[in-house]
Tab-separated table of C-alpha atoms in Angstrom:
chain	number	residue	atom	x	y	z
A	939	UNK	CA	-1.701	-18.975	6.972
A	940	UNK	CA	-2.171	-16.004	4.640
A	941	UNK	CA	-1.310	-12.414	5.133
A	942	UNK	CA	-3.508	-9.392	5.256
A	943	UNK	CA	-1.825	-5.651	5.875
A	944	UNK	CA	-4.883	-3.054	5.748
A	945	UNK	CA	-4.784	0.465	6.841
A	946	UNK	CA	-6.577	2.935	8.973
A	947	UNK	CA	-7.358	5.887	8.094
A	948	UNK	CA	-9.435	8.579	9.257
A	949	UNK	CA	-10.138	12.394	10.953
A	950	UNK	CA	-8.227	12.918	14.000
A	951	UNK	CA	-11.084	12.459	16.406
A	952	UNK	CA	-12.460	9.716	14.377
A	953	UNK	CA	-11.513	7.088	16.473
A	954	UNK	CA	-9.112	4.885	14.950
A	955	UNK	CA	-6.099	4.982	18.071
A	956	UNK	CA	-9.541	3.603	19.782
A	957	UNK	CA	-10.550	0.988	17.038
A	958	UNK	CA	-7.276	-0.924	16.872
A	959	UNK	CA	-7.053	-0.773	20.675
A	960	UNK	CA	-10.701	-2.160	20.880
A	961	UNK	CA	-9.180	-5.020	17.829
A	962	UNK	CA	-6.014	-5.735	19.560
A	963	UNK	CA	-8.147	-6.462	22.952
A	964	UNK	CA	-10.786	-8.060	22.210
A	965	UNK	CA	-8.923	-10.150	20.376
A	966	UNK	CA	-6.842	-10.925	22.927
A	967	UNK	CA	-3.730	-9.828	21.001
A	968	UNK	CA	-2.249	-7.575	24.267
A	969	UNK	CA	0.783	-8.984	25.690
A	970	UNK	CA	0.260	-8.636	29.712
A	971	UNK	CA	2.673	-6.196	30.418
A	972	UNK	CA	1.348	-4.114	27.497
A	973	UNK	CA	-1.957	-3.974	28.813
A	974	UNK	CA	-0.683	-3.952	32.798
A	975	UNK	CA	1.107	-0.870	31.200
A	976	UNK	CA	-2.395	0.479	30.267
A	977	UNK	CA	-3.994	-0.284	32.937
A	978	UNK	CA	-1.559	1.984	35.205
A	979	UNK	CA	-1.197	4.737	32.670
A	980	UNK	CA	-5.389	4.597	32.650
A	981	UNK	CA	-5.810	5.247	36.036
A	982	UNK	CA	-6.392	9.227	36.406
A	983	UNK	CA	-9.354	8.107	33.700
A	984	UNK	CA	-12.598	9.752	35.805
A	985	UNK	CA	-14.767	7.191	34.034
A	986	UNK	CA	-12.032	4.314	35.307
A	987	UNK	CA	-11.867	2.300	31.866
A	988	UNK	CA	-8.914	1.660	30.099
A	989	UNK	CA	-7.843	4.123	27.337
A	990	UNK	CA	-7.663	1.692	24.494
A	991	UNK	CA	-5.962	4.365	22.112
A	992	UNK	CA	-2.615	4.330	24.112
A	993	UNK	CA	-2.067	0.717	22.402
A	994	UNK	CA	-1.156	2.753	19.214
A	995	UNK	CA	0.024	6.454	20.424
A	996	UNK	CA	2.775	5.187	21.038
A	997	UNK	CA	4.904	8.368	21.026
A	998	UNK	CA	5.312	10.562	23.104
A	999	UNK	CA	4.931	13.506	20.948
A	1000	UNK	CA	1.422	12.229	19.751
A	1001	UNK	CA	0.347	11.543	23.415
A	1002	UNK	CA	1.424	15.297	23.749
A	1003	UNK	CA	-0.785	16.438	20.862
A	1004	UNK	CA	-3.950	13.496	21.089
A	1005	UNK	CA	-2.999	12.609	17.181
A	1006	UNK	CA	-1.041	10.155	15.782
A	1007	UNK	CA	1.515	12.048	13.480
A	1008	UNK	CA	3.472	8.933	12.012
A	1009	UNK	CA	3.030	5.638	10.205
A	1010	UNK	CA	2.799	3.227	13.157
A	1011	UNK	CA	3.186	-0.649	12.291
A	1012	UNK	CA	1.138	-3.306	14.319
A	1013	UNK	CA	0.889	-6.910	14.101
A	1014	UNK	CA	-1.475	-9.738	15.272
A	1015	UNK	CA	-2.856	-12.975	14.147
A	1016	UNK	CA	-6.150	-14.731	15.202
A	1017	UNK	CA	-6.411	-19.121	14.072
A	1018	UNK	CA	-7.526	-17.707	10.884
A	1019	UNK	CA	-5.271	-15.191	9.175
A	1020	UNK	CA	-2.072	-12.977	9.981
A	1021	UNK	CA	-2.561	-9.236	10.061
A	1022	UNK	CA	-0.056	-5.847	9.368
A	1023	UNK	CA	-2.542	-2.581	10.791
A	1024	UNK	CA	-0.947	0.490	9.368
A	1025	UNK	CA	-2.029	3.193	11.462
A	1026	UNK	CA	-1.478	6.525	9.506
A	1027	UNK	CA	-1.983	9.877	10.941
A	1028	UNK	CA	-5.665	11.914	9.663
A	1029	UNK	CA	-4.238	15.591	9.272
A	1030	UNK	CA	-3.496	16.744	5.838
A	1031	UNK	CA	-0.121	17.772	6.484
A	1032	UNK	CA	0.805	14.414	6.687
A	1033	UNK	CA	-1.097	13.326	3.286
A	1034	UNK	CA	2.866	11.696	2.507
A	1035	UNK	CA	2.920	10.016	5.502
A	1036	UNK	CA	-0.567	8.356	4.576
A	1037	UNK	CA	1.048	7.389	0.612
A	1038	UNK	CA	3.379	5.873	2.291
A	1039	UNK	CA	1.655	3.534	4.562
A	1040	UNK	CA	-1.028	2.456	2.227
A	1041	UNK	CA	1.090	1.669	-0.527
A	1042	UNK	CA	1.361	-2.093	-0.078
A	1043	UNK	CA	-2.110	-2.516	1.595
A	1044	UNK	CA	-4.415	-4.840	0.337
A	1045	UNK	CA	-7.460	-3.283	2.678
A	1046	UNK	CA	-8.249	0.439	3.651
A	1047	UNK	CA	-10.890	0.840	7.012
A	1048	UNK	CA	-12.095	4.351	6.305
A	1049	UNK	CA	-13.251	5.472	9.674
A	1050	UNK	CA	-16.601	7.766	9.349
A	1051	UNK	CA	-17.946	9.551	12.453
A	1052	UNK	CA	-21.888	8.987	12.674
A	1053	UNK	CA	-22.223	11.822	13.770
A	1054	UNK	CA	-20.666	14.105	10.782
A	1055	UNK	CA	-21.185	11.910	7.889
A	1056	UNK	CA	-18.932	11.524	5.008
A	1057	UNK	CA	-16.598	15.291	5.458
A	1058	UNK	CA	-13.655	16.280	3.364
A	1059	UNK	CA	-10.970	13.778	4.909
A	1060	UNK	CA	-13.162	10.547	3.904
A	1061	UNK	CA	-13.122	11.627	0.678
A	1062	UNK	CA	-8.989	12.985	0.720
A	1063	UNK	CA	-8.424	9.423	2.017
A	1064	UNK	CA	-10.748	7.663	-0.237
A	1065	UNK	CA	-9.121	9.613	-2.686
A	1066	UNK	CA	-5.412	8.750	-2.078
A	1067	UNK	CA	-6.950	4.351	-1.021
A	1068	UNK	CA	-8.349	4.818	-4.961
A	1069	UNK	CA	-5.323	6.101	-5.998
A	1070	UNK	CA	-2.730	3.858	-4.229
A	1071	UNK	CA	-5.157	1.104	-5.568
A	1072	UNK	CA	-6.394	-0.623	-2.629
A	1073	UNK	CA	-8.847	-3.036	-3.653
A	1074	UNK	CA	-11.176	-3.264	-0.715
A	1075	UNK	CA	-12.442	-0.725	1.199
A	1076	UNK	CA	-14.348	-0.800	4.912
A	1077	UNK	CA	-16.780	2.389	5.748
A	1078	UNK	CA	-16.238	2.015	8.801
A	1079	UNK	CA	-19.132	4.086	10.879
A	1080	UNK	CA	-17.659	4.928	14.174
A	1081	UNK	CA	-19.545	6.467	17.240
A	1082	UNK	CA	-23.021	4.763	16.759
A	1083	UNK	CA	-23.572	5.035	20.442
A	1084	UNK	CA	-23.404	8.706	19.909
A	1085	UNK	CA	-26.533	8.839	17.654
A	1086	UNK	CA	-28.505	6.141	19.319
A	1087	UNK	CA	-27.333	3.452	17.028
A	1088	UNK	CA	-29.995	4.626	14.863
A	1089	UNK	CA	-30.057	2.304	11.165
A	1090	UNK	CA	-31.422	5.586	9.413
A	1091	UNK	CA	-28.171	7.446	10.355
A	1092	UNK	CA	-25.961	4.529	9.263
A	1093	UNK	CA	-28.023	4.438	5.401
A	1094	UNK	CA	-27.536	8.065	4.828
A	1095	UNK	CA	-23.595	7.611	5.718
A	1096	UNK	CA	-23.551	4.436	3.224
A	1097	UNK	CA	-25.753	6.240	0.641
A	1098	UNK	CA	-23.300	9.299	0.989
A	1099	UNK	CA	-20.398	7.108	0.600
A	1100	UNK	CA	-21.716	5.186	-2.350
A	1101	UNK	CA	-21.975	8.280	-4.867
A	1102	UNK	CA	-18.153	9.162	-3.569
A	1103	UNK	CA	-17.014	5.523	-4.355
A	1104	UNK	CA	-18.761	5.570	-7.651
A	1105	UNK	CA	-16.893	8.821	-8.660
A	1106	UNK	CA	-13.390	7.338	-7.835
A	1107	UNK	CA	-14.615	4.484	-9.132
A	1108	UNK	CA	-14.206	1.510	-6.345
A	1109	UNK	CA	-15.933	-1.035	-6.874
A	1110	UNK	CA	-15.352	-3.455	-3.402
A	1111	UNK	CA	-16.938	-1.132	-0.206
A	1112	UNK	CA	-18.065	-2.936	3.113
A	1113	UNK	CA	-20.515	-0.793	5.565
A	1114	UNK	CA	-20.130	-1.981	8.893
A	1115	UNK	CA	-21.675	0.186	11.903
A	1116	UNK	CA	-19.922	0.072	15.292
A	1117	UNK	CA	-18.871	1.800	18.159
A	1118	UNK	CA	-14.915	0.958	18.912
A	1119	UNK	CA	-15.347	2.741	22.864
A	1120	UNK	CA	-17.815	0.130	23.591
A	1121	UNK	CA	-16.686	-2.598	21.383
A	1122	UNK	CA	-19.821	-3.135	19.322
A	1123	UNK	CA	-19.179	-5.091	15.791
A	1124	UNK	CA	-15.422	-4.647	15.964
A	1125	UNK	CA	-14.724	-8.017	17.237
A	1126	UNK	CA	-17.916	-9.225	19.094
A	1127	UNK	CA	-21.503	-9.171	17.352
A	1128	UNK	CA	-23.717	-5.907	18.767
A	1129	UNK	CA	-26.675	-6.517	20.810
A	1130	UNK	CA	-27.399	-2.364	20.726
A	1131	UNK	CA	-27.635	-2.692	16.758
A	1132	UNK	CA	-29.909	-6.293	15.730
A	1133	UNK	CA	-30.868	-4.537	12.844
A	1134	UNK	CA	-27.194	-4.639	11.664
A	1135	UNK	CA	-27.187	-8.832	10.027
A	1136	UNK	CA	-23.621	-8.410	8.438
A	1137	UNK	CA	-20.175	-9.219	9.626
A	1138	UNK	CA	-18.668	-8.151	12.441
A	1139	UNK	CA	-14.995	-6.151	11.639
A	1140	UNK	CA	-12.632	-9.072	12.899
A	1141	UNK	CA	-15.366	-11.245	10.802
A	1142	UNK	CA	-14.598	-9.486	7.727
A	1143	UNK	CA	-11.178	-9.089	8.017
A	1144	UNK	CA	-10.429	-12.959	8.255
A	1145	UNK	CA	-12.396	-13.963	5.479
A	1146	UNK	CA	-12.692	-11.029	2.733
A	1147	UNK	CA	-10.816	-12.325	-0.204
A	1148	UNK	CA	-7.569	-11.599	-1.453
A	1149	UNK	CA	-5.900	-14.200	-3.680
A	1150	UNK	CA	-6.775	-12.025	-6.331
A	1151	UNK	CA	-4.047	-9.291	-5.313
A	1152	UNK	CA	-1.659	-8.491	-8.892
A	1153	UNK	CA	0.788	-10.130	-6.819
A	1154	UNK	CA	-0.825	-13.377	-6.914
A	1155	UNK	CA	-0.469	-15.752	-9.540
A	1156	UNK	CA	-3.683	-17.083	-9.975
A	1157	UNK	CA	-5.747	-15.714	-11.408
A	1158	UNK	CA	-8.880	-16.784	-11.198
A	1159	UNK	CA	-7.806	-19.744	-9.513
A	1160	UNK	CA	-6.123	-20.968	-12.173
A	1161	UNK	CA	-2.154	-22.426	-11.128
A	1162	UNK	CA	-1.557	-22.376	-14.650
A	1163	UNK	CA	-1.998	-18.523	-15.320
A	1164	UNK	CA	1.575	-16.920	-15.063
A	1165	UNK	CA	0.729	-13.520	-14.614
A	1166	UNK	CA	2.809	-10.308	-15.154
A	1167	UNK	CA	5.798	-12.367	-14.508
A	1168	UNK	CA	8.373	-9.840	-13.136
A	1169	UNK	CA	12.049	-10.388	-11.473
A	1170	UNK	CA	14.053	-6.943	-10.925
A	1171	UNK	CA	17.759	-8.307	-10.954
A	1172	UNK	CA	19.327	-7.558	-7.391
A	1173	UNK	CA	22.389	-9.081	-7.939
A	1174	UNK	CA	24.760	-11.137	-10.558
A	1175	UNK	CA	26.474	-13.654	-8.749
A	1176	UNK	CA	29.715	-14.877	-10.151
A	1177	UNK	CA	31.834	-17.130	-8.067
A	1178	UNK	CA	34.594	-17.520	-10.889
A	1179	UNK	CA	36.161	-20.072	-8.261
A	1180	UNK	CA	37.784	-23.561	-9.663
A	1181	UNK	CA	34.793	-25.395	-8.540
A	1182	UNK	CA	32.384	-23.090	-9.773
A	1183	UNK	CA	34.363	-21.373	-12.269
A	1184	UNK	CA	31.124	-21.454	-15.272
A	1185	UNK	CA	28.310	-20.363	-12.552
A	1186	UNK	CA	26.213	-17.177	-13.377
A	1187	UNK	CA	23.338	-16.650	-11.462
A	1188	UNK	CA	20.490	-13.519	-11.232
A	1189	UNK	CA	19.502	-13.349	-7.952
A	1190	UNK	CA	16.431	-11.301	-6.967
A	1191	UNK	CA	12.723	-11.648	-5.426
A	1192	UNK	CA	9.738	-12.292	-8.255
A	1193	UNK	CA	7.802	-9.292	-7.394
A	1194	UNK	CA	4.422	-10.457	-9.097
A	1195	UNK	CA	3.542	-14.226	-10.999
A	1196	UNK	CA	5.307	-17.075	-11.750
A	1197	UNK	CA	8.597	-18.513	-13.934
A	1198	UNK	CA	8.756	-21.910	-15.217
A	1199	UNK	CA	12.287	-23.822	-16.482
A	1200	UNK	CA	12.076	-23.190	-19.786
A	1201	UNK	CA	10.399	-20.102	-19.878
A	1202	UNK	CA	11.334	-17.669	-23.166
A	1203	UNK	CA	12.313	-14.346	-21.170
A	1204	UNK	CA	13.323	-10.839	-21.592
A	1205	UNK	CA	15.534	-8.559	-20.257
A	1206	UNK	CA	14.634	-5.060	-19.842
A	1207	UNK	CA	15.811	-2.520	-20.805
A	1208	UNK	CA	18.354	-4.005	-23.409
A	1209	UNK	CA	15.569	-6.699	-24.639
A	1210	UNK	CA	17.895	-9.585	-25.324
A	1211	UNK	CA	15.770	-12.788	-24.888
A	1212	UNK	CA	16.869	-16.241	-23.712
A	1213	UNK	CA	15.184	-19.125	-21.981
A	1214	UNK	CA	15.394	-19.935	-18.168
A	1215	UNK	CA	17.494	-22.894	-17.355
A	1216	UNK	CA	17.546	-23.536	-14.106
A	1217	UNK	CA	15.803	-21.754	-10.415
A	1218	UNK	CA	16.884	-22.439	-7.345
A	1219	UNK	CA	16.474	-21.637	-4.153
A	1220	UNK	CA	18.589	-22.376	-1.155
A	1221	UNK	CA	20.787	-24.598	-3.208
A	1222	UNK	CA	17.721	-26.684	-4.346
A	1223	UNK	CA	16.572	-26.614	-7.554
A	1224	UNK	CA	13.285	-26.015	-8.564
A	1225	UNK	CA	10.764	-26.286	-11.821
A	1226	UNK	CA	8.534	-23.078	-11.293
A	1227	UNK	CA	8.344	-20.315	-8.651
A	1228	UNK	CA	6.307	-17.718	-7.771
A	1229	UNK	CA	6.159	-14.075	-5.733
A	1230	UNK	CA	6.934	-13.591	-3.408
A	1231	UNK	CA	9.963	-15.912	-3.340
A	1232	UNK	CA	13.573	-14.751	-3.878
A	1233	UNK	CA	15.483	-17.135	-5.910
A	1234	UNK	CA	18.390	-17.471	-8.144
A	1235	UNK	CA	17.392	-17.271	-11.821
A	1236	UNK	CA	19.790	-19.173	-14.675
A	1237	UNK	CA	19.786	-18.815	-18.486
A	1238	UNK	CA	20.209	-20.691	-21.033
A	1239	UNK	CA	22.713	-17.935	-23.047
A	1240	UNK	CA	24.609	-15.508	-21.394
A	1241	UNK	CA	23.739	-12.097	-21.806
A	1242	UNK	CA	24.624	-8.635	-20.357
A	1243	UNK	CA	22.730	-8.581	-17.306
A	1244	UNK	CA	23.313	-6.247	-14.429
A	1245	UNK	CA	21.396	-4.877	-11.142
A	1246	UNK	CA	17.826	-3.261	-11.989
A	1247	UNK	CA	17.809	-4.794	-14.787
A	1248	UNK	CA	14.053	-6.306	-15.388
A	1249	UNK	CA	13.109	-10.049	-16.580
A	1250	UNK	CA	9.805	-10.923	-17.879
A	1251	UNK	CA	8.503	-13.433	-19.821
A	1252	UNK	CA	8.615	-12.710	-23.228
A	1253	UNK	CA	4.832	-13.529	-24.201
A	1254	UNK	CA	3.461	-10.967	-21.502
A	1255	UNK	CA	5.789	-7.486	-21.171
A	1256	UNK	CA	6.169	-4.363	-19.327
A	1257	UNK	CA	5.728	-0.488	-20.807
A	1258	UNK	CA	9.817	0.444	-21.369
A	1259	UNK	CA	10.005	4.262	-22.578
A	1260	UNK	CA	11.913	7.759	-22.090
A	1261	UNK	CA	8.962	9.596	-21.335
A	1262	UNK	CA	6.705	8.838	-18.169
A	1263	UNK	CA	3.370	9.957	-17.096
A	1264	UNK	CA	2.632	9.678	-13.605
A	1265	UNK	CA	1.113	10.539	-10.209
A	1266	UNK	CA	3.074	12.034	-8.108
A	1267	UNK	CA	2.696	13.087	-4.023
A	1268	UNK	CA	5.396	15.292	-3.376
A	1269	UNK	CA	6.775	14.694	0.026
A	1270	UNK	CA	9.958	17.180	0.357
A	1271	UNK	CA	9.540	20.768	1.843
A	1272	UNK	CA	11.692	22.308	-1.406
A	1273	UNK	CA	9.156	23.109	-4.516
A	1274	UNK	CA	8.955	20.652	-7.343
A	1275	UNK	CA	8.918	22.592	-10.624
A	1276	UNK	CA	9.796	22.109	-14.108
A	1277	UNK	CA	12.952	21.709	-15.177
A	1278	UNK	CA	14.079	19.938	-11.717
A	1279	UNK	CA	16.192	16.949	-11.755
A	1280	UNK	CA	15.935	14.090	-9.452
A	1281	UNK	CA	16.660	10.290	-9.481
A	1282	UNK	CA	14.034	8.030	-10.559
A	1283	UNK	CA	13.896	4.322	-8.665
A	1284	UNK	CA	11.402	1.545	-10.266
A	1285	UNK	CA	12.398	-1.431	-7.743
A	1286	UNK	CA	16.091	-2.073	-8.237
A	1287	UNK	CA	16.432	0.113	-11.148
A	1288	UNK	CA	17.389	4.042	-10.953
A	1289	UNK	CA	17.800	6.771	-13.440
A	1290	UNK	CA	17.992	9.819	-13.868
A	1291	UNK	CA	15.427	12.116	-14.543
A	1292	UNK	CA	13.992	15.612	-15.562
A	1293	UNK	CA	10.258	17.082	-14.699
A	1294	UNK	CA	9.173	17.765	-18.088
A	1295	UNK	CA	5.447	18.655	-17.201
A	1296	UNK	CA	2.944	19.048	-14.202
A	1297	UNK	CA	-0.020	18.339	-16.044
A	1298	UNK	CA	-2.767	19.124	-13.463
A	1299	UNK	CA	-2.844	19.353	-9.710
A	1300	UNK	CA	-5.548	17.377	-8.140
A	1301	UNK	CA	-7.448	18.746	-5.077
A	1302	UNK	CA	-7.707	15.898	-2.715
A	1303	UNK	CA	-10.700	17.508	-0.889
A	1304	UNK	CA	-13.003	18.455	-4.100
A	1305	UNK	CA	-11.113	15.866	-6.650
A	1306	UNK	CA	-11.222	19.142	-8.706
A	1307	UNK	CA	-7.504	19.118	-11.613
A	1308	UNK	CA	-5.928	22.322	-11.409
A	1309	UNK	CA	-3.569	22.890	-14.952
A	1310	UNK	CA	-1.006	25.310	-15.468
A	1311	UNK	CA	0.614	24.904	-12.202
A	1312	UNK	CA	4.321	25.723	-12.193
A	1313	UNK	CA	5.102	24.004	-9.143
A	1314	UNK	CA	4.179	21.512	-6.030
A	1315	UNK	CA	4.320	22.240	-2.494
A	1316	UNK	CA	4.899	19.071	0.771
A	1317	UNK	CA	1.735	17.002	0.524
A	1318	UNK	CA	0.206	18.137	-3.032
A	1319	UNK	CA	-0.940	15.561	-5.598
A	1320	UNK	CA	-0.563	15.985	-8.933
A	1321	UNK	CA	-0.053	14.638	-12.226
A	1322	UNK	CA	3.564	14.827	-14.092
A	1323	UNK	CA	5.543	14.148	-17.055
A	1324	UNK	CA	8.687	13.086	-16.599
A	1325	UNK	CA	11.952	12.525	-18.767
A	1326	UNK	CA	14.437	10.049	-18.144
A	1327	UNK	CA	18.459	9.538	-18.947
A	1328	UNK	CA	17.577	5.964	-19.794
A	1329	UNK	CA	14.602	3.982	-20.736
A	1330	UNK	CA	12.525	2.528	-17.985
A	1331	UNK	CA	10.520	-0.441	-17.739
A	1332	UNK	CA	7.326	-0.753	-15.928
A	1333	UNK	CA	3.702	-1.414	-15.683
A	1334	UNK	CA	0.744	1.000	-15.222
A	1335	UNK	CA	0.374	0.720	-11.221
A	1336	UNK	CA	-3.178	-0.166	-11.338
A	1337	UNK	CA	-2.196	-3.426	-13.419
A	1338	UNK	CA	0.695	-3.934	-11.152
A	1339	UNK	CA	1.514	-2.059	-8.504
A	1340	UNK	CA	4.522	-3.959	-7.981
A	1341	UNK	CA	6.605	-2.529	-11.283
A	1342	UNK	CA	4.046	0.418	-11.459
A	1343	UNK	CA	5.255	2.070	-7.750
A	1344	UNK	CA	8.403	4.208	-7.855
A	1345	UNK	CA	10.457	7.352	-5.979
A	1346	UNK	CA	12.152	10.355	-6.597
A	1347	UNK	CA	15.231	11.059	-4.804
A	1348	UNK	CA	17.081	14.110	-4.414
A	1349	UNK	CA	20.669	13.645	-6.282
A	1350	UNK	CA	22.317	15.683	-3.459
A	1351	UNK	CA	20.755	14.587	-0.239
A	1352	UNK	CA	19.643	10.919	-1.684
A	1353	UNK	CA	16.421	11.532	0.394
A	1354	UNK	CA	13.272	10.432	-0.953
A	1355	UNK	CA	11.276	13.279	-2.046
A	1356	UNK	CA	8.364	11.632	-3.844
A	1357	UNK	CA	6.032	8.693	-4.395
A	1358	UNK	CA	4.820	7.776	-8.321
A	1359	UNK	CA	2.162	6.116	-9.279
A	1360	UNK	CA	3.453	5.191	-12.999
A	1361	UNK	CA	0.734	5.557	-15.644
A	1362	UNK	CA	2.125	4.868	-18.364
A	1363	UNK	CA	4.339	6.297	-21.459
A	1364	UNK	CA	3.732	10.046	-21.906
């Protein structure tokens, strides 16, 4: 059974506390405590129906403030697929919080109230889903009972929403009206909206495709195709025991496509090439394997290989350079300005680094660049140049947002401070 992790994201009175409740129950995915626990905390309700959104405020501070503030994890599963909900909070203060919950999604539900239309935070969260790359994207249009379920309403939104998703250039949008109070299309088809003939938002989120994820390996459908084959070194194992006093392993998790024995390979960054002899797994050993397994890789000649180090295959590789353009959402409260130093991480690799250049800072609410900015503040986007001690290897994220995703970290603190999008080399 496959995996799907999609996000929600949305204004704060948008609904989305209320559309994973309504999913999670009408799916029947509520434990019975958890919804006995409802129930009672429902009760001073005038109307008497259960508050569905108290599935996913789960703290207290958000119940205190009627928002959801952090990245909240749920999980479920129906016969036909697993699912990961990432509920991040609306506000723009918490843009970072938002980067970081969508950045290995494969599905972003954009809530839309019918009421408003399409208002600054669809398009600041479209903004960051096009960004993070996200491949599919669900308008959601929330609160049709509000406006009579009226199909008029519902084409403006999607027309509105078309000429913002042809600017950021997505390509994959669903429009599916609903109300998540009364629990019309989320899981069960609405009899309020027969003009409505697509899927429902359980419907669409068991069968929309995604085998064709830069993770995957085939491409196409094709087992053959091996991808950006990728395999950050995690660790050298070297018994030097009398029994296994010749053993030299690579152990690490193929982050995107597929190694065969007797693959030509190279190591980043040093770019010695050799030829894989063996992979196993669990003591077994194996003729090909793909991400997202973790395996032990062996070579034919040994080389100097250590952690973060990068192996490819030879015929397909990775950007490896000094200089490095990216995007950048700055998540500390200290500035980022030129000059700065920081650590830079790509996977199991780390450097470190200097800000060379903030090329532009992007508005996330008009999309407008901004140049000649001298330095970011918590929760702006921009784009940077940075410099690094040593060279780094890695693929543009929107090729491969495995090798293509990295973070700063603060040499002093070792907190993370921002999230790249790599680009490419400056």
């Amino acid at each position: 059974m496959d995996l799907l992790r999609f996000i929600t994201a949305g204004s704060v009175d948008d609904g989305k506390s209320t559309l994973i409740g309504r999913l999670l129950y009408d799916s029947k995915s509520i434990l019975a405590d958890q919804l006995e626990a409802i129930e009672r905390a429902s009760k001073s309700r005038d109307d008497g129906e259960i508050d569905l959104a108290l599935l996913t405020d789960g703290l207290r501070s958000e119940r205190e403030q009627g928002i959801t503030i952090d990245v909240a994890y749920r999980y479920f599963q129906t016969p036909v697929r697993k699912f990961i909900i990432v509920d991040a909070p609306g506000h723009i203060q918490y843009t970072r919080n938002m980067v970081t919950g969508a950045s290995n999604c494969q599905l972003a539900i954009v809530l839309v109230d019918a009421r408003h239309g399409v208002v600054e935070q669809t398009r600041r969260h479209s903004l960051i889903a096009s960004l993070l790359g996200i491949p599919h994207i669900v308008v959601a249009v929330n609160k049709m009972d509000l406006v009579n379920y009226s199909q008029d309403v519902f084409s403006d939104i999607c027309i509105q929403y078309a000429e913002l998703a042809k600017k950021l250039n997505v390509h994959q949008v669903t429009y599916i009206p609903m109300s998540a109070l009364n629990g019309d299309n989320v899981v069960d088809k609405s009899s309020a909206m027969s003009w409505y003939e697509g899927a429902t938002l359980l419907e669409h989120l068991e069968t929309v495709a995604i085998d064709d994820d830069t993770e995957g390996i085939t491409e196409d459908h094709h087992p053959a195709w091996p991808g950006l084959a990728r395999f950050p070194v995690q660790y050298v194992i070297r018994p030097q025991t009398a029994e296994l006093h010749d053993y030299r392993g690579y152990a690490g998790k193929i982050t995107s496509g597929l190694f065969r024995k007797g693959d030509t390979i190279t190591v980043f960054p040093s770019g010695e090439t050799s030829t894989i002899d063996a992979i196993e797994i669990a003591e077994k050993h194996l003729d090909e394997a793909a991400s997202p397994m973790s395996v032990v890789l062996h070579l034919a000649t040994d080389i100097d290989i250590s952690r973060g180090d990068l192996i490819v295959r030879s015929d397909n590789q990775p950007i490896s350079s000094q200089t490095v353009e990216a995007m950048l959402c700055w998540m500390d409260t200290k500035e980022f300005k030129v000059g700065n130093k920081y650590l830079l991480q790509v996977g199991t690799f780390r450097t470190r680094c200097s800000v060379r250049e903030i090329a532009y800072q992007l508005n996330v609410n008009t999309y407008e660049e901004t140049p000649d900015v001298d330095n970011l503040k918590l929760n702006d986007l921009a784009k940077v140049v940075l410099r690094t001690a040593q060279p780094v290897s890695f693929d543009p994220y929107q090729k491969n947002r495995a090798t293509g995703g990295a973070i700063l970290i603060d040499e002093t603190s070792n907190v993370t401070v921002g999230a790249l999008m790599l680009l490419g080399e400056a």
